[in-house]
Short mmCIF file of N, CA and C in Angstrom, two decimals:
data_model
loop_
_atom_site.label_atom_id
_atom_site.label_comp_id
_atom_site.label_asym_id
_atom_site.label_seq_id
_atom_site.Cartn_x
_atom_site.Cartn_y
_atom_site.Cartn_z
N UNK A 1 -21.32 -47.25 -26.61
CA UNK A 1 -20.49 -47.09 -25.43
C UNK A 1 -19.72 -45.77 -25.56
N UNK A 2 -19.79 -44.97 -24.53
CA UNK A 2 -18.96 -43.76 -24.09
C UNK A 2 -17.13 -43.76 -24.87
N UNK A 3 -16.85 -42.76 -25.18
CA UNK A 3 -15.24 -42.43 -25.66
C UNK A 3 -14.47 -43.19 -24.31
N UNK A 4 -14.54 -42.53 -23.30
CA UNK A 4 -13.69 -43.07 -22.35
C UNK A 4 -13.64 -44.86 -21.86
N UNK A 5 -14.73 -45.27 -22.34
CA UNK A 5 -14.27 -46.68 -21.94
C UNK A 5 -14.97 -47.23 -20.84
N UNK A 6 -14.13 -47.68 -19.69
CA UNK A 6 -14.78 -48.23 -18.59
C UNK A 6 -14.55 -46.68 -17.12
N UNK A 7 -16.02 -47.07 -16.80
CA UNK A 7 -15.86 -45.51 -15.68
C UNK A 7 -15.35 -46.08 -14.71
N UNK A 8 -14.55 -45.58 -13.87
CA UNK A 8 -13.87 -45.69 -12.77
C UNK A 8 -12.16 -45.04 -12.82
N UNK A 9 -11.92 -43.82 -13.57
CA UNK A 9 -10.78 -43.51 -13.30
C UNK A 9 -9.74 -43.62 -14.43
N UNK A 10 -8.66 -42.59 -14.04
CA UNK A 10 -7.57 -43.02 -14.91
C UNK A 10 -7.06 -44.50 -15.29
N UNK A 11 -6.92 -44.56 -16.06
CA UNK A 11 -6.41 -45.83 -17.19
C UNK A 11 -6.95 -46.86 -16.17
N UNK A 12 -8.28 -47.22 -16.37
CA UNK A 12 -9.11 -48.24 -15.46
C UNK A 12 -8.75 -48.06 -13.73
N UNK A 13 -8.37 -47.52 -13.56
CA UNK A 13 -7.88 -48.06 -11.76
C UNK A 13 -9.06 -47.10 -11.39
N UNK A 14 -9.80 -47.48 -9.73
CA UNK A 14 -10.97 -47.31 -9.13
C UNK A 14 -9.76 -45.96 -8.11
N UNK A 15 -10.74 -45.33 -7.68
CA UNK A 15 -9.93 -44.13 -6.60
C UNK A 15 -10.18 -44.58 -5.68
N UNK A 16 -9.37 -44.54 -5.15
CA UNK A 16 -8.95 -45.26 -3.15
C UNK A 16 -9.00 -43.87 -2.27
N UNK A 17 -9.64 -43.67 -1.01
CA UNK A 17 -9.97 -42.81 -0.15
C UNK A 17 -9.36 -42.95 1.05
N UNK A 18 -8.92 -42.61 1.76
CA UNK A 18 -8.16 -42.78 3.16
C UNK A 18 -9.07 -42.62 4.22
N UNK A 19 -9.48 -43.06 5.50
CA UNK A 19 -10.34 -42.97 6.16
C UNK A 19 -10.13 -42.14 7.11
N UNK A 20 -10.85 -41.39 7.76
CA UNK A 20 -10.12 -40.37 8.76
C UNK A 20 -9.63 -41.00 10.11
N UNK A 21 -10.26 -42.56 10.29
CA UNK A 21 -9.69 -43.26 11.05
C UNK A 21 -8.38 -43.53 10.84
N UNK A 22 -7.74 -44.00 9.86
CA UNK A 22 -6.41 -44.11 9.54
C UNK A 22 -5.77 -43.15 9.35
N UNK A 23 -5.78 -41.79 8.62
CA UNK A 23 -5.31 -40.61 9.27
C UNK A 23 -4.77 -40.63 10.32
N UNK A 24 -5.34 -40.36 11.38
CA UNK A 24 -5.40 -40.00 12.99
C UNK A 24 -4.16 -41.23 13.28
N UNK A 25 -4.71 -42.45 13.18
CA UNK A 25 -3.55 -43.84 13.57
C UNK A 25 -2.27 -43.22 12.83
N UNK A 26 -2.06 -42.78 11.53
CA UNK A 26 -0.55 -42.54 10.82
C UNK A 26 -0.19 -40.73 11.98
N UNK A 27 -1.15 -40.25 11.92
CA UNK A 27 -0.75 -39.12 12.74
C UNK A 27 0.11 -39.19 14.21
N UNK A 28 -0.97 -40.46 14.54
CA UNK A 28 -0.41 -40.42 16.23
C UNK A 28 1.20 -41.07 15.84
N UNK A 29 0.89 -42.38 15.07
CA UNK A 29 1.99 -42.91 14.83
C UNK A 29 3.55 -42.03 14.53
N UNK A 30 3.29 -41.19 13.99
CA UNK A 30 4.21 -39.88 13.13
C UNK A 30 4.61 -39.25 14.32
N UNK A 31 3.63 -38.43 15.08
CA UNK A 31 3.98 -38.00 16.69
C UNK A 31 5.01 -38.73 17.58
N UNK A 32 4.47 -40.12 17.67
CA UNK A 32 5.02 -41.01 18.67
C UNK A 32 6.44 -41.42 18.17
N UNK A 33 6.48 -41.44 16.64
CA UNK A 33 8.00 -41.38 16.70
C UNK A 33 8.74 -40.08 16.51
N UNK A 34 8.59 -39.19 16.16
CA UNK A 34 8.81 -38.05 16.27
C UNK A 34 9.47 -37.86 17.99
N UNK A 35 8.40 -38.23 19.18
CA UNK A 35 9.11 -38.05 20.29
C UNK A 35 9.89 -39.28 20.72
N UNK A 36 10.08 -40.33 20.53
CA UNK A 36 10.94 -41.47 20.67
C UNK A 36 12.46 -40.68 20.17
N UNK A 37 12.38 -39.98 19.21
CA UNK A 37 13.37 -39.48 18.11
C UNK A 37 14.34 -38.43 19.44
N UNK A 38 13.23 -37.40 19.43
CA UNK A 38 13.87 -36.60 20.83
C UNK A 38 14.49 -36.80 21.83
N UNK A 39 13.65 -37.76 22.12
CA UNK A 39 13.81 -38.78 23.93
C UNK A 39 15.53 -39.06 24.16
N UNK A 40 15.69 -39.55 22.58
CA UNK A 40 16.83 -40.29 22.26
C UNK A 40 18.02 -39.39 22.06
N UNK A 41 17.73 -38.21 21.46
CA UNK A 41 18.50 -37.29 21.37
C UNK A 41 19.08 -36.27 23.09
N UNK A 42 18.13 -36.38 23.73
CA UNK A 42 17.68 -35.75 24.95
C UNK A 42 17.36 -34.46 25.06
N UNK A 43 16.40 -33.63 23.75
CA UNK A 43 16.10 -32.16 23.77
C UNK A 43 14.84 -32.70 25.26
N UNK A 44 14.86 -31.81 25.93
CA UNK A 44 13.34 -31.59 26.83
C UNK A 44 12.49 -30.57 26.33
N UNK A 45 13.17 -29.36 25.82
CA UNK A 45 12.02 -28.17 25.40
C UNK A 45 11.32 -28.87 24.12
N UNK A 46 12.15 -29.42 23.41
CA UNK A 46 11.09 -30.44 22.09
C UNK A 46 10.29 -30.97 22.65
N UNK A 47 10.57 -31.84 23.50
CA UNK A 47 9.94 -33.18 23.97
C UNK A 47 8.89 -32.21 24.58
N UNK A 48 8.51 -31.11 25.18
CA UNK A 48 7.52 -30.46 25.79
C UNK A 48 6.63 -30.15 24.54
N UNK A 49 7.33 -29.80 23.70
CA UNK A 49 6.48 -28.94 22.42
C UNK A 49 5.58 -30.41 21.68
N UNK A 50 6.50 -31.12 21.47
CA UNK A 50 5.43 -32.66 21.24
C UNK A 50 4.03 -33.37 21.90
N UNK A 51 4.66 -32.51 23.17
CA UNK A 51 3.12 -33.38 24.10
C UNK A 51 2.13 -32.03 23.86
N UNK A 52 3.04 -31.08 23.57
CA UNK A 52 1.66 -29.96 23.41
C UNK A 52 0.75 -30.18 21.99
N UNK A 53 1.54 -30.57 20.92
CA UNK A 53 0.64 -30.86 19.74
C UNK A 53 0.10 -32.07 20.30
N UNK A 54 0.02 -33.43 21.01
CA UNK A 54 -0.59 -34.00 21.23
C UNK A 54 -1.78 -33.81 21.51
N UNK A 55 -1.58 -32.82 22.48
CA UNK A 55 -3.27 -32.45 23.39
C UNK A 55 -4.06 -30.94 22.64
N UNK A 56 -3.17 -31.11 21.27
CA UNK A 56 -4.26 -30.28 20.58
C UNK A 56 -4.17 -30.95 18.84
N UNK A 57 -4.75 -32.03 18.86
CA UNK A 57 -4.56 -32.68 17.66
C UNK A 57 -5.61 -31.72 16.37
N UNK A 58 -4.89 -32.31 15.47
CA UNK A 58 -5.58 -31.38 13.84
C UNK A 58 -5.50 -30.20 13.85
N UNK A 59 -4.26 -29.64 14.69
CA UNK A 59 -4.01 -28.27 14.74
C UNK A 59 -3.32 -27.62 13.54
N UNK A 60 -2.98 -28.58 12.76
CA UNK A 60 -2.51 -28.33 11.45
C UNK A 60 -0.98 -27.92 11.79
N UNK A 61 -0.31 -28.65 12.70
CA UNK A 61 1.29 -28.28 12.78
C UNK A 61 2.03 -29.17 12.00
N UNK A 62 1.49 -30.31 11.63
CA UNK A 62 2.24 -30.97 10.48
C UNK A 62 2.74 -30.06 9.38
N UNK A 63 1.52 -29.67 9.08
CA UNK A 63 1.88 -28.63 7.60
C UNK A 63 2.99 -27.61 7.70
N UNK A 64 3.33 -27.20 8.76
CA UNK A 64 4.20 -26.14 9.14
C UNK A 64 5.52 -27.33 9.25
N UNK A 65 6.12 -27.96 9.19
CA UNK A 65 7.53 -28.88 9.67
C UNK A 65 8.13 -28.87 8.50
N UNK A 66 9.65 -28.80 8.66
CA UNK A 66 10.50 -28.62 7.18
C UNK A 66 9.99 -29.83 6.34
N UNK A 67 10.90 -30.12 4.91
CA UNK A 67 10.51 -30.59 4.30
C UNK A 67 11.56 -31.80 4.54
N UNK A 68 12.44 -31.32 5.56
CA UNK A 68 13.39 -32.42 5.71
C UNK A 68 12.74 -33.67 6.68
N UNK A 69 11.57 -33.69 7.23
CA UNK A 69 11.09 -34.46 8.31
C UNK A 69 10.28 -35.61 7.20
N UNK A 70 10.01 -34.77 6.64
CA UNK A 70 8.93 -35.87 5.42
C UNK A 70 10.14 -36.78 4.59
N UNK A 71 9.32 -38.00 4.21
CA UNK A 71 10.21 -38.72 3.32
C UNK A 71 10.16 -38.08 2.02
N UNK A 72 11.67 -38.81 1.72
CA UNK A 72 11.56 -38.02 -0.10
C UNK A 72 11.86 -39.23 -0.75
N UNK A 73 11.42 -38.80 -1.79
CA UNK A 73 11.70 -40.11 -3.11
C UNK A 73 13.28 -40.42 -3.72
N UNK A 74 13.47 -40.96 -3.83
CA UNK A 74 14.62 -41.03 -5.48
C UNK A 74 15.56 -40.52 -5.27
N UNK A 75 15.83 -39.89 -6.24
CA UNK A 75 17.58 -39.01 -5.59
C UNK A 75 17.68 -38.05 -4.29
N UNK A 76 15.68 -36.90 -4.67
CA UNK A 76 16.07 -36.16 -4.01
C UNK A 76 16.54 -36.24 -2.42
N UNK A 77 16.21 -37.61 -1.89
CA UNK A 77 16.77 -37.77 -0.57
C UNK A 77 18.26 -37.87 -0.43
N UNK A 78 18.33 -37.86 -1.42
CA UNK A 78 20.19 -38.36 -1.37
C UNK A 78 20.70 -36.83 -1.50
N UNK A 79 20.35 -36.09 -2.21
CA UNK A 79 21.05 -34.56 -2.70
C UNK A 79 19.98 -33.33 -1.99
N UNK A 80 20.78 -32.37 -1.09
CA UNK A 80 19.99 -31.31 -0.59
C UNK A 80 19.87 -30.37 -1.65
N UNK A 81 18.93 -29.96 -2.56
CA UNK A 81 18.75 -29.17 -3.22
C UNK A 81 18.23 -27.95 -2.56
N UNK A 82 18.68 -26.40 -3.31
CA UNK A 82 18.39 -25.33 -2.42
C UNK A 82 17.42 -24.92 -3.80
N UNK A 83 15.68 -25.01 -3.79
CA UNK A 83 15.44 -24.25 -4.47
C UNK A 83 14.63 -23.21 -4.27
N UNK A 84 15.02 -22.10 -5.04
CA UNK A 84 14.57 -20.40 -4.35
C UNK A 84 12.78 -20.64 -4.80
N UNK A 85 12.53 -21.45 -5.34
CA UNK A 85 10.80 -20.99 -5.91
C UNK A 85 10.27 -21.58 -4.76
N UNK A 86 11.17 -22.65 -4.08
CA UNK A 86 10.05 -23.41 -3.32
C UNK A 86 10.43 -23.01 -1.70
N UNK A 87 11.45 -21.91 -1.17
CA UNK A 87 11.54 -21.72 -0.62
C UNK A 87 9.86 -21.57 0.45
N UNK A 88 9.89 -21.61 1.81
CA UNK A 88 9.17 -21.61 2.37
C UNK A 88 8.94 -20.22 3.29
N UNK A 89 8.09 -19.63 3.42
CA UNK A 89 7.82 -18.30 4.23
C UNK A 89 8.21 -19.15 5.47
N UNK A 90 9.10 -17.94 5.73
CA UNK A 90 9.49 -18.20 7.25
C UNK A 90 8.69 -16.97 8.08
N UNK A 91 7.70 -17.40 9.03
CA UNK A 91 7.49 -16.12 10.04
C UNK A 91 8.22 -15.53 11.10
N UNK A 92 8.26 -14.34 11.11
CA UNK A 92 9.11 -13.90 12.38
C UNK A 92 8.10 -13.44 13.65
N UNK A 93 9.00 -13.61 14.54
CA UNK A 93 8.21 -13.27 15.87
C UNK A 93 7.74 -11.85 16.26
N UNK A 94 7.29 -11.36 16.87
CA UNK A 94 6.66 -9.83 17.11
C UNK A 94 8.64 -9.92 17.56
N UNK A 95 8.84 -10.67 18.79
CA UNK A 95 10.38 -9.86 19.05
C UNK A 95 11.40 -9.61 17.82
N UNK A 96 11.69 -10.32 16.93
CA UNK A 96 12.53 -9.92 16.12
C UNK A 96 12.10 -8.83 15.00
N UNK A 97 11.30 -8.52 15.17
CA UNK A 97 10.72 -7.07 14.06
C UNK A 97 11.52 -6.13 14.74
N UNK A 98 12.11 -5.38 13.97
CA UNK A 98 12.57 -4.14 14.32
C UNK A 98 11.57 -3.00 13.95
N UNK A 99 10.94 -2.20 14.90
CA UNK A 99 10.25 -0.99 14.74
C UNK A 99 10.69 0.03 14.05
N UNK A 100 12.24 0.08 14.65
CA UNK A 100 12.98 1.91 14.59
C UNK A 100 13.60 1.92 13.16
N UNK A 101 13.74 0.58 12.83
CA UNK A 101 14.53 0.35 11.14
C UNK A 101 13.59 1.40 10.36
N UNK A 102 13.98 1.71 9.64
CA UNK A 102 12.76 2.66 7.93
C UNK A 102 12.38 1.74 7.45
N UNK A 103 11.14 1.27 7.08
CA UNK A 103 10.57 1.19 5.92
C UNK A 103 10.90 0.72 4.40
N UNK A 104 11.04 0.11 3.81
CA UNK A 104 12.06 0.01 2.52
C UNK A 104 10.40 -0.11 1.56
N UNK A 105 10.69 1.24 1.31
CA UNK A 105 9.15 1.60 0.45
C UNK A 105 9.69 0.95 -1.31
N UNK A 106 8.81 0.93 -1.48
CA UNK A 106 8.68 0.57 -2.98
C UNK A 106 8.75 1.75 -4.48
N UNK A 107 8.95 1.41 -4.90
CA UNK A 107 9.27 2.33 -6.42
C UNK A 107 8.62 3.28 -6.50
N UNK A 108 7.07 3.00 -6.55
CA UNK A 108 6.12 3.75 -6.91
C UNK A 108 5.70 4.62 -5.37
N UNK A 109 6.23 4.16 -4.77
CA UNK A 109 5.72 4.70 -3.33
C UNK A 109 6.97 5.91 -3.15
N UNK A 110 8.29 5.35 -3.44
CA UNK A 110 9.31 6.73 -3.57
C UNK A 110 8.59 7.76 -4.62
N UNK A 111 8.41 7.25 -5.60
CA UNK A 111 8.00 8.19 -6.62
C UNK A 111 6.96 9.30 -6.41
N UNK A 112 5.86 8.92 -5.62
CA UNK A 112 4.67 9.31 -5.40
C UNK A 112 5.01 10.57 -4.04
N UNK A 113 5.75 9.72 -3.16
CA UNK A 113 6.29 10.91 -2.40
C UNK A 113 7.34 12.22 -2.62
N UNK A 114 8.40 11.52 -3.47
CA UNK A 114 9.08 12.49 -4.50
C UNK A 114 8.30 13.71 -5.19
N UNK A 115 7.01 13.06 -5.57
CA UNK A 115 6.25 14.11 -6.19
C UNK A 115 5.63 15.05 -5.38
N UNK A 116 4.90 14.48 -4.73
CA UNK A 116 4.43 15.24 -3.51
C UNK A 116 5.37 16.80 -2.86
N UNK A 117 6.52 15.93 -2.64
CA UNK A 117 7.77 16.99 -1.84
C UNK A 117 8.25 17.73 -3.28
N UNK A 118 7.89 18.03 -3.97
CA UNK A 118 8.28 18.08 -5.38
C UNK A 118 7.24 19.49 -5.18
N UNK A 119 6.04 19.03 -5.42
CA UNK A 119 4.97 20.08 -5.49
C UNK A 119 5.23 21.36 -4.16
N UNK A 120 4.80 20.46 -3.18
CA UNK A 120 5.19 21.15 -2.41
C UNK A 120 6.35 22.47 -2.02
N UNK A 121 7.63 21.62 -2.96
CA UNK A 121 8.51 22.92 -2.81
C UNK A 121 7.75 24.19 -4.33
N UNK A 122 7.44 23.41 -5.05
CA UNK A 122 6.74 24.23 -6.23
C UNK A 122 6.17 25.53 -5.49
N UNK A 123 5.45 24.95 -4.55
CA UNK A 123 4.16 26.10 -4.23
C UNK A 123 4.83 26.81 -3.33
N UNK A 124 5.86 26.38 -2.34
CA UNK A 124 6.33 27.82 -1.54
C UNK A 124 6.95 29.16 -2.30
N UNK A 125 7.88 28.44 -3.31
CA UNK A 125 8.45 29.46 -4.16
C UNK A 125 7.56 29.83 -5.23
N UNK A 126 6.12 29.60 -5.33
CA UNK A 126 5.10 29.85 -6.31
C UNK A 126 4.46 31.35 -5.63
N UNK A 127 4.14 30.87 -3.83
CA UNK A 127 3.97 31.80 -3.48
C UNK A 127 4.92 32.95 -2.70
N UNK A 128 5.84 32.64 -3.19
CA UNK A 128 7.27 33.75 -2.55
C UNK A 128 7.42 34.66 -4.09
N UNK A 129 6.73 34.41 -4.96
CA UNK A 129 6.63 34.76 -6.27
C UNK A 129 7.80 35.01 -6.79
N UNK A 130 8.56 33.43 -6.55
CA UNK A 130 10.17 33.58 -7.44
C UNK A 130 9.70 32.50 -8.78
N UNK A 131 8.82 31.92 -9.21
CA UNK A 131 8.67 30.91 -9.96
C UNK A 131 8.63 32.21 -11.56
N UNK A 132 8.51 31.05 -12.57
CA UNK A 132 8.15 32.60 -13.72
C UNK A 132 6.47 32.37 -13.63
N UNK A 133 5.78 31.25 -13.22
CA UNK A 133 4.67 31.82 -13.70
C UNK A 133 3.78 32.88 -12.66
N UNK A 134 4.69 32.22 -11.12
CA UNK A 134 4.53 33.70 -10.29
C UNK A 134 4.41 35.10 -10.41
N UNK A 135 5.99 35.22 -11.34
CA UNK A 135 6.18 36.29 -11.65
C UNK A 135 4.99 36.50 -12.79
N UNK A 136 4.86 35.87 -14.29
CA UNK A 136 3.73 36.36 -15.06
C UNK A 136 2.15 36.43 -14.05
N UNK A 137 2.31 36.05 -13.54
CA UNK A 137 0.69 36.33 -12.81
C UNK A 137 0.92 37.65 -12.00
N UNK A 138 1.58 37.91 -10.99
CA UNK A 138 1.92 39.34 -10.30
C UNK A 138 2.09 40.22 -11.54
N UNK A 139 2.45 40.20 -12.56
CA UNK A 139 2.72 41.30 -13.62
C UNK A 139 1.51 41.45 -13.58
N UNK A 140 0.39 40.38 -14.74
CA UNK A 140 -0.98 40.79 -15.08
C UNK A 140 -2.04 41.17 -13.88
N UNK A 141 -1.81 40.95 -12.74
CA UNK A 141 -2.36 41.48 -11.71
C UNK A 141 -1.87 43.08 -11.38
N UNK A 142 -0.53 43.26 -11.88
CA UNK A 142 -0.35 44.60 -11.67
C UNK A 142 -0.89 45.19 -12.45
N UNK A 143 -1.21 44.84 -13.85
CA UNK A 143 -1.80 45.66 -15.27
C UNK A 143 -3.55 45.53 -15.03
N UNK A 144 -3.82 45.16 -14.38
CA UNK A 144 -5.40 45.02 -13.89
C UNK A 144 -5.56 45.64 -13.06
N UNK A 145 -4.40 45.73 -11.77
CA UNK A 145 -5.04 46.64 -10.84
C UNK A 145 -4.85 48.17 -11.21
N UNK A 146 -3.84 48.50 -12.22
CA UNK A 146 -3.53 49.55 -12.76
C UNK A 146 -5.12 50.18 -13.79
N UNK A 147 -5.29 49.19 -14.94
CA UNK A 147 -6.48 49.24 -15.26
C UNK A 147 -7.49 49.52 -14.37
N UNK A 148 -8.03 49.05 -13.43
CA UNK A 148 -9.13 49.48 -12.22
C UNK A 148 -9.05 50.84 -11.93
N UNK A 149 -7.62 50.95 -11.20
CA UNK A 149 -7.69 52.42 -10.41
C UNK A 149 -8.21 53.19 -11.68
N UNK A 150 -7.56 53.14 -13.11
CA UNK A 150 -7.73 54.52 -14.18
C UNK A 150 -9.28 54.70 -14.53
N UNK A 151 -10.20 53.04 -14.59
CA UNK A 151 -11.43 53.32 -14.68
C UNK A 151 -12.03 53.84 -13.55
N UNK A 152 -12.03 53.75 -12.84
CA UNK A 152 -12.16 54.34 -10.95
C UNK A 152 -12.48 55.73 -10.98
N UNK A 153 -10.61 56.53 -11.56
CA UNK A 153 -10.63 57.87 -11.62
C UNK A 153 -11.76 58.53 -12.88
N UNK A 154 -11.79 57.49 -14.36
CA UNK A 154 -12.40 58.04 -15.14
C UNK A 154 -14.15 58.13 -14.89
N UNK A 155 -14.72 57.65 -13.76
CA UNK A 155 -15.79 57.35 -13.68
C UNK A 155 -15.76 58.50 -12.57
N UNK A 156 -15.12 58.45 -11.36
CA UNK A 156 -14.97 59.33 -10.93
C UNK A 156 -15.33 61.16 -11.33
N UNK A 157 -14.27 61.16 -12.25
CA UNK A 157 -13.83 62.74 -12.95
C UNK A 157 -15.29 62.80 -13.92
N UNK A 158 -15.99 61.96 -14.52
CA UNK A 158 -17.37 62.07 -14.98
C UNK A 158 -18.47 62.46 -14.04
N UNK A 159 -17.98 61.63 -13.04
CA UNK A 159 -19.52 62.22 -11.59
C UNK A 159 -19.21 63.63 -11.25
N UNK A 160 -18.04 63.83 -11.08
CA UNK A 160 -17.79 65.16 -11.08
C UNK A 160 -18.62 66.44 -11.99
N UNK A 161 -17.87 65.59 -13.39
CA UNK A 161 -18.37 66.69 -14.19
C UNK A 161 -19.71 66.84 -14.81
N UNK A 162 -20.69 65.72 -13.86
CA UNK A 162 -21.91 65.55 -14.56
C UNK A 162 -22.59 66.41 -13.16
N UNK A 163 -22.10 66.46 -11.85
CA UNK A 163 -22.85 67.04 -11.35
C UNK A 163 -22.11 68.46 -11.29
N UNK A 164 -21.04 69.22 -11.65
CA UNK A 164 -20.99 70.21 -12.07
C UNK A 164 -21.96 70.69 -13.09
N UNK A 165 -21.95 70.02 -13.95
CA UNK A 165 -23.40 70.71 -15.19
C UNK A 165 -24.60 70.25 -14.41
N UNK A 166 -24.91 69.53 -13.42
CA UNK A 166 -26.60 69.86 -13.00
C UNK A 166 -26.52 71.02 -12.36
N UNK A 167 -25.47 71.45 -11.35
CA UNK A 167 -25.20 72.33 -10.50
C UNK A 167 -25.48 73.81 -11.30
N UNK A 168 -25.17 73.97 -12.67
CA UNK A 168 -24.84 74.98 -13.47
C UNK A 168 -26.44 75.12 -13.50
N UNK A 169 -27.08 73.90 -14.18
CA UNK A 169 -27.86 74.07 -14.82
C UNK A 169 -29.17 74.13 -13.72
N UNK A 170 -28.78 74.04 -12.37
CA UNK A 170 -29.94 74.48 -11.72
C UNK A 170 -29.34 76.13 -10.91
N UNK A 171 -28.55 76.48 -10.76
CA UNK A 171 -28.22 78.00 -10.77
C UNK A 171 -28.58 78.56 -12.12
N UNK A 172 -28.44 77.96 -13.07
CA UNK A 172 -29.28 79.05 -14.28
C UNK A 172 -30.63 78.96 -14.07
N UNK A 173 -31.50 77.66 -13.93
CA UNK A 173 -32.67 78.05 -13.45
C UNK A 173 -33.29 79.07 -12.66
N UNK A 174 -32.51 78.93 -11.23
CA UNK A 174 -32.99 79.50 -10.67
C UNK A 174 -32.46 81.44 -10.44
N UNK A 175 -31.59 81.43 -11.42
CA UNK A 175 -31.65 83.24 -11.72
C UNK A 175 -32.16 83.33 -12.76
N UNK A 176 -32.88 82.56 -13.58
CA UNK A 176 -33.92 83.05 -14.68
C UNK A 176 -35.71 83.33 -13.76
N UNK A 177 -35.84 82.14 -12.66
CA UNK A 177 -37.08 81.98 -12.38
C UNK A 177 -36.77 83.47 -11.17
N UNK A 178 -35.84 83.88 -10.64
CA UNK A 178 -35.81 85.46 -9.52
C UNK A 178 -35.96 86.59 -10.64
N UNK A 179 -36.03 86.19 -11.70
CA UNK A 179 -36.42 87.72 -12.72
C UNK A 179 -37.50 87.71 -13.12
#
């Protein structure tokens, strides 16, 4: 025989299933007093909102109702406890969003833009050439373009003087070849 014993469940007990027929009966039932509850109170805009979940049943609006509508066990019905973990998302409506409010960006999202506007000012004064490495780059660009022009002239002053000596050397030719 198997470790566990007899099959059917924790410490022998068989699992019990709810029928979706009985569902629906505790649902309507839950509804119907729910608006008896109103009636009695005399809200009408409730009492409207009740017949509307009626005529759209398994809409899943149960799940959405405080936790104060459901029964509670043991003490906690007796003591309102406020606890922050189990707090419930509350949704807000498109009307109560404020558009024109800012944004309340996050850490990394300040940071990232910080950097950005960061760089950004980097590079105007990078290219206004007040930064130092501005300044070291405009220097070695000045010592290069300085370098250029002198090879320029020295290549220059060579063409010169290379076609001065062909020049020579075809005027000597040609008063050797008239004699």
């Amino acid at each position: 025989m198997p470790k566990g014993g007899k099959k059917g469940g924790h410490k022998g007990r068989m699992r019990t299933y709810t029928s979706p027929e009985e569902i629906d009966a505790q649902m309507k039932a839950e509804k119907e007093r729910k608006r008896q509850e109103q009636e009695g109170e005399g809200i009408e805009g409730a009492a409207q909102n009740a017949d509307v979940e009626e005529k759209l049943p398994g809409s899943g609006s149960d799940d959405s109702d405080d936790d104060s509508s459901q029964k509670r066990g043991g003490v906690e019905g007796l003591i309102e406890i406020e606890n922050p973990n189990r707090a419930a998302q509350k949704s807000k409506k498109v009307t109560q969003i404020e558009l024109d409010e800012p944004k309340q960006l996050s850490r990394r999202e300040r940071e990232e833009i910080e950097k950005q506007k960061a760089k950004e000012r980097y590079m105007k004064m990078h290219l206004a050439g007040k930064t130092d490495q501005a300044k070291a780059d405009l220097a070695r660009l000045a010592i290069i373009r300085k370098q250029r022009e002198d090879a320029a002239r020295k290549k220059g002053d060579e063409k010169k003087a290379k076609e001065a000596a062909s020049m020579a050397a075809t005027r000597g030719m040609n008063s050797l070849s008239l004699k």
